[in-house]
N, CA, C and O atoms as a DFTB+ gen file, in Angstrom:
316 C
 N C O
     1  1     124.727     107.739      69.117
     2  2     125.529     106.879      69.941
     3  2     126.013     107.654      71.150
     4  3     125.958     108.884      71.171
     5  1     126.480     106.946      72.144
     6  2     126.998     107.613      73.338
     7  2     128.372     107.044      73.679
     8  3     128.692     105.905      73.339
     9  1     129.160     107.844      74.343
    10  2     130.490     107.428      74.766
    11  2     130.480     107.296      76.284
    12  3     130.094     108.220      77.001
    13  1     130.904     106.153      76.751
    14  2     130.977     105.918      78.190
    15  2     132.446     105.914      78.590
    16  3     133.253     105.195      78.002
    17  1     132.785     106.707      79.578
    18  2     134.155     106.784      80.064
    19  2     134.203     106.161      81.448
    20  3     133.502     106.594      82.363
    21  1     135.025     105.156      81.586
    22  2     135.194     104.509      82.887
    23  2     136.433     105.067      83.563
    24  3     137.443     105.341      82.913
    25  1     136.344     105.230      84.862
    26  2     137.463     105.758      85.629
    27  2     138.093     104.659      86.460
    28  3     137.446     103.679      86.830
    29  1     139.367     104.845      86.742
    30  2     140.086     103.896      87.585
    31  2     139.597     104.060      89.018
    32  3     139.663     105.149      89.587
    33  1     139.108     102.972      89.590
    34  2     138.502     103.003      90.910
    35  2     139.512     102.662      92.008
    36  3     139.622     103.386      92.997
    37  1     140.248     101.564      91.834
    38  2     141.235     101.138      92.833
    39  2     142.493     100.632      92.146
    40  3     142.455     100.133      91.021
    41  1     143.614     100.775      92.854
    42  2     144.901     100.251      92.388
    43  2     145.443      99.324      93.461
    44  3     145.451      99.663      94.644
    45  1     145.895      98.156      93.040
    46  2     146.511      97.189      93.945
    47  2     147.937      96.930      93.487
    48  3     148.185      96.682      92.307
    49  1     148.875      96.988      94.432
    50  2     150.286      96.767      94.125
    51  2     150.685      95.382      94.616
    52  3     150.376      95.000      95.745
    53  1     151.367      94.641      93.767
    54  2     151.868      93.327      94.169
    55  2     153.307      93.159      93.652
    56  3     153.666      93.782      92.652
    57  1     154.114      92.356      94.292
    58  2     153.822      91.567      95.484
    59  2     153.801      92.440      96.736
    60  3     154.429      93.498      96.783
    61  1     153.073      91.983      97.742
    62  2     152.958      92.718      99.004
    63  2     153.983      92.201     100.007
    64  3     154.446      91.065      99.904
    65  1     154.329      93.032     100.964
    66  2     155.190      92.655     102.090
    67  2     156.488      91.974     101.666
    68  3     156.774      90.851     102.079
    69  1     157.249      92.651     100.857
    70  2     158.521      92.116     100.372
    71  2     159.692      92.608     101.205
    72  3     159.643      93.690     101.789
    73  1     160.748      91.801     101.253
    74  2     162.011      92.201     101.859
    75  2     163.020      92.335     100.730
    76  3     163.248      91.393      99.971
    77  1     163.622      93.515     100.628
    78  2     164.601      93.781      99.576
    79  2     165.930      94.097     100.255
    80  3     166.008      94.999     101.090
    81  1     166.952      93.367      99.901
    82  2     168.273      93.646     100.452
    83  2     168.968      94.717      99.610
    84  3     168.551      95.014      98.491
    85  1     170.029      95.285     100.167
    86  2     170.764      96.338      99.455
    87  2     171.256      95.810      98.107
    88  3     171.930      94.782      98.048
    89  1     170.919      96.509      97.036
    90  2     171.328      96.116      95.691
    91  2     170.368      95.168      94.992
    92  3     170.448      95.002      93.775
    93  1     169.469      94.547      95.729
    94  2     168.501      93.619      95.138
    95  2     167.400      94.410      94.432
    96  3     167.074      95.529      94.828
    97  1     166.831      93.812      93.380
    98  2     165.734      94.440      92.652
    99  2     164.521      93.533      92.658
   100  3     164.637      92.312      92.562
   101  1     163.367      94.144      92.772
   102  2     162.085      93.434      92.698
   103  2     161.162      94.224      91.776
   104  3     161.051      95.445      91.890
   105  1     160.502      93.518      90.863
   106  2     159.543      94.141      89.950
   107  2     158.168      94.147      90.602
   108  3     157.629      93.093      90.939
   109  1     157.608      95.328      90.775
   110  2     156.252      95.459      91.285
   111  2     155.286      95.637      90.123
   112  3     155.653      96.163      89.072
   113  1     154.051      95.196      90.321
   114  2     153.016      95.317      89.302
   115  2     151.784      95.955      89.920
   116  3     151.364      95.587      91.017
   117  1     151.213      96.907      89.211
   118  2     149.961      97.530      89.634
   119  2     148.829      96.945      88.805
   120  3     148.931      96.830      87.583
   121  1     147.759      96.581      89.479
   122  2     146.544      96.176      88.773
   123  2     145.441      97.143      89.178
   124  3     145.452      97.689      90.281
   125  1     144.509      97.343      88.292
   126  2     143.466      98.330      88.551
   127  2     142.076      97.794      88.310
   128  3     141.858      96.952      87.439
   129  1     141.149      98.288      89.086
   130  2     139.734      97.987      88.892
   131  2     139.038      99.283      88.488
   132  3     139.149     100.302      89.170
   133  1     138.333      99.227      87.390
   134  2     137.655     100.389      86.823
   135  2     136.237     100.496      87.375
   136  3     135.743      99.555      87.996
   137  1     135.592     101.613      87.160
   138  2     134.246     101.836      87.696
   139  2     133.195     100.889      87.117
   140  3     132.091     100.800      87.654
   141  1     133.517     100.182      86.031
   142  2     132.591      99.171      85.497
   143  2     132.903      97.784      86.045
   144  3     132.369      96.788      85.557
   145  1     133.788      97.712      87.083
   146  2     134.219      96.484      87.761
   147  2     135.159      95.615      86.935
   148  3     135.444      94.482      87.321
   149  1     135.638      96.119      85.819
   150  2     136.634      95.399      85.022
   151  2     137.988      95.539      85.724
   152  3     138.378      96.638      86.120
   153  1     138.708      94.407      85.874
   154  2     140.037      94.428      86.492
   155  2     141.088      94.201      85.421
   156  3     141.038      93.227      84.670
   157  1     142.031      95.111      85.366
   158  2     143.153      95.023      84.430
   159  2     144.383      94.636      85.250
   160  3     144.726      95.312      86.220
   161  1     145.048      93.540      84.853
   162  2     146.095      92.967      85.698
   163  2     147.431      93.685      85.651
   164  3     148.243      93.490      86.555
   165  1     147.699      94.497      84.657
   166  2     148.964      95.225      84.625
   167  2     148.728      96.610      84.039
   168  3     148.534      96.776      82.835
   169  1     148.751      97.605      84.935
   170  2     148.563      98.986      84.495
   171  2     149.824      99.810      84.790
   172  3     149.750     101.025      84.975
   173  1     150.972      99.138      84.831
   174  2     152.233      99.821      85.138
   175  2     152.501     101.018      84.237
   176  3     153.094     102.003      84.675
   177  1     152.075     100.942      82.994
   178  2     152.384     102.016      82.048
   179  2     151.564     103.290      82.285
   180  3     151.877     104.334      81.713
   181  1     150.524     103.219      83.116
   182  2     149.698     104.411      83.327
   183  2     149.743     104.934      84.756
   184  3     149.050     105.900      85.076
   185  1     150.547     104.315      85.623
   186  2     150.638     104.780      87.003
   187  2     151.967     105.477      87.259
   188  3     152.918     105.344      86.487
   189  1     152.012     106.217      88.350
   190  2     153.243     106.821      88.833
   191  2     153.647     106.084      90.097
   192  3     152.867     105.970      91.043
   193  1     154.869     105.589      90.099
   194  2     155.375     104.811      91.234
   195  2     156.070     105.724      92.225
   196  3     156.674     106.728      91.849
   197  1     155.975     105.352      93.523
   198  2     156.624     106.156      94.546
   199  2     157.063     105.275      95.708
   200  3     156.357     104.352      96.116
   201  1     158.248     105.585      96.231
   202  2     158.758     104.995      97.464
   203  2     158.624     106.048      98.552
   204  3     158.901     107.225      98.319
   205  1     158.199     105.627      99.744
   206  2     158.048     106.587     100.838
   207  2     159.391     107.091     101.353
   208  3     159.440     108.111     102.040
   209  1     160.484     106.394     101.034
   210  2     161.823     106.850     101.414
   211  2     162.839     106.322     100.405
   212  3     163.229     105.156     100.455
   213  1     163.258     107.181      99.500
   214  2     164.166     106.755      98.429
   215  2     165.597     106.522      98.915
   216  3     166.429     106.035      98.149
   217  1     165.901     106.858     100.165
   218  2     167.203     106.495     100.729
   219  2     167.238     105.010     101.084
   220  3     168.311     104.425     101.229
   221  1     166.050     104.403     101.225
   222  2     165.949     102.982     101.565
   223  2     165.664     102.139     100.333
   224  3     166.342     101.138     100.101
   225  1     164.680     102.521      99.546
   226  2     164.325     101.813      98.305
   227  2     163.980     102.852      97.241
   228  3     163.191     103.764      97.490
   229  1     164.571     102.711      96.059
   230  2     164.172     103.533      94.924
   231  2     163.269     102.704      94.029
   232  3     163.338     101.475      94.031
   233  1     162.426     103.377      93.267
   234  2     161.557     102.676      92.326
   235  2     161.475     103.504      91.056
   236  3     161.292     104.720      91.110
   237  1     161.610     102.841      89.908
   238  2     161.599     103.578      88.646
   239  2     160.201     103.623      88.050
   240  3     159.246     103.120      88.643
   241  1     160.089     104.218      86.892
   242  2     158.782     104.435      86.259
   243  2     158.109     103.150      85.793
   244  3     156.925     103.168      85.455
   245  1     158.837     102.034      85.768
   246  2     158.247     100.756      85.360
   247  2     157.823      99.895      86.543
   248  3     157.228      98.834      86.359
   249  1     158.132     100.353      87.775
   250  2     157.800      99.573      88.969
   251  2     158.948      98.717      89.465
   252  3     158.749      97.860      90.326
   253  1     160.155      98.932      88.935
   254  2     161.319      98.161      89.370
   255  2     161.934      98.847      90.582
   256  3     162.404      99.982      90.492
   257  1     161.928      98.145      91.726
   258  2     162.448      98.692      92.975
   259  2     163.844      98.152      93.241
   260  3     164.145      96.995      92.946
   261  1     164.700      99.017      93.809
   262  2     166.072      98.633      94.144
   263  2     166.360      99.016      95.591
   264  3     166.172     100.166      95.988
   265  1     166.818      98.040      96.374
   266  2     167.167      98.288      97.765
   267  2     168.420      99.140      97.869
   268  3     169.400      98.905      97.161
   269  1     168.386     100.134      98.756
   270  2     169.515     101.045      98.943
   271  2     170.145     100.900     100.332
   272  3     171.367     100.942     100.469
   273  1     169.308     100.732     101.360
   274  2     169.806     100.626     102.733
   275  2     168.733     100.001     103.617
   276  3     167.630      99.708     103.154
   277  1     169.063      99.799     104.893
   278  2     168.125      99.195     105.841
   279  2     166.994     100.143     106.186
   280  3     167.198     101.354     106.276
   281  1     165.813      99.603     106.378
   282  2     164.664     100.404     106.780
   283  2     163.378      99.831     106.226
   284  3     163.366      98.777     105.589
   285  1     162.310     100.535     106.478
   286  2     160.986     100.090     106.032
   287  2     160.350     101.200     105.205
   288  3     160.383     102.367     105.594
   289  1     159.770     100.834     104.064
   290  2     159.132     101.808     103.181
   291  2     157.789     101.291     102.706
   292  3     157.458     100.113     102.841
   293  1     157.042     102.205     102.152
   294  2     155.808     101.864     101.463
   295  2     155.991     102.189      99.989
   296  3     156.410     103.290      99.630
   297  1     155.672     101.220      99.141
   298  2     155.700     101.424      97.694
   299  2     154.252     101.659      97.262
   300  3     153.362     100.885      97.614
   301  1     154.021     102.723      96.501
   302  2     152.664     103.018      96.058
   303  2     152.636     103.344      94.573
   304  3     153.637     103.747      93.980
   305  1     151.464     103.156      93.999
   306  2     151.207     103.494      92.602
   307  2     149.962     104.363      92.568
   308  3     148.943     104.030      93.172
   309  1     150.052     105.488      91.852
   310  2     148.918     106.399      91.758
   311  2     148.657     106.759      90.309
   312  3     149.537     106.648      89.455
   313  1     147.456     107.185      90.050
   314  2     147.050     107.626      88.709
   315  2     146.491     108.994      88.813
   316  3     146.082     109.572      87.806
């Protein structure tokens, strides 16, 4: 027998283009497409979340973002 290992090809974060006010929270979800073209709709448990500026928006390990102050940020998920 043989073992085939598929790798994560792309990650998409949704919802896109959100406005978060100070103190407001929004749940982001990462979906992934694997090298066999299978799309998994929620891969939050295997990605690392990041805000480009945590003084404006923080994001926790589950993808929950919280507005801190005025500004524009990019939320990303990586594996």
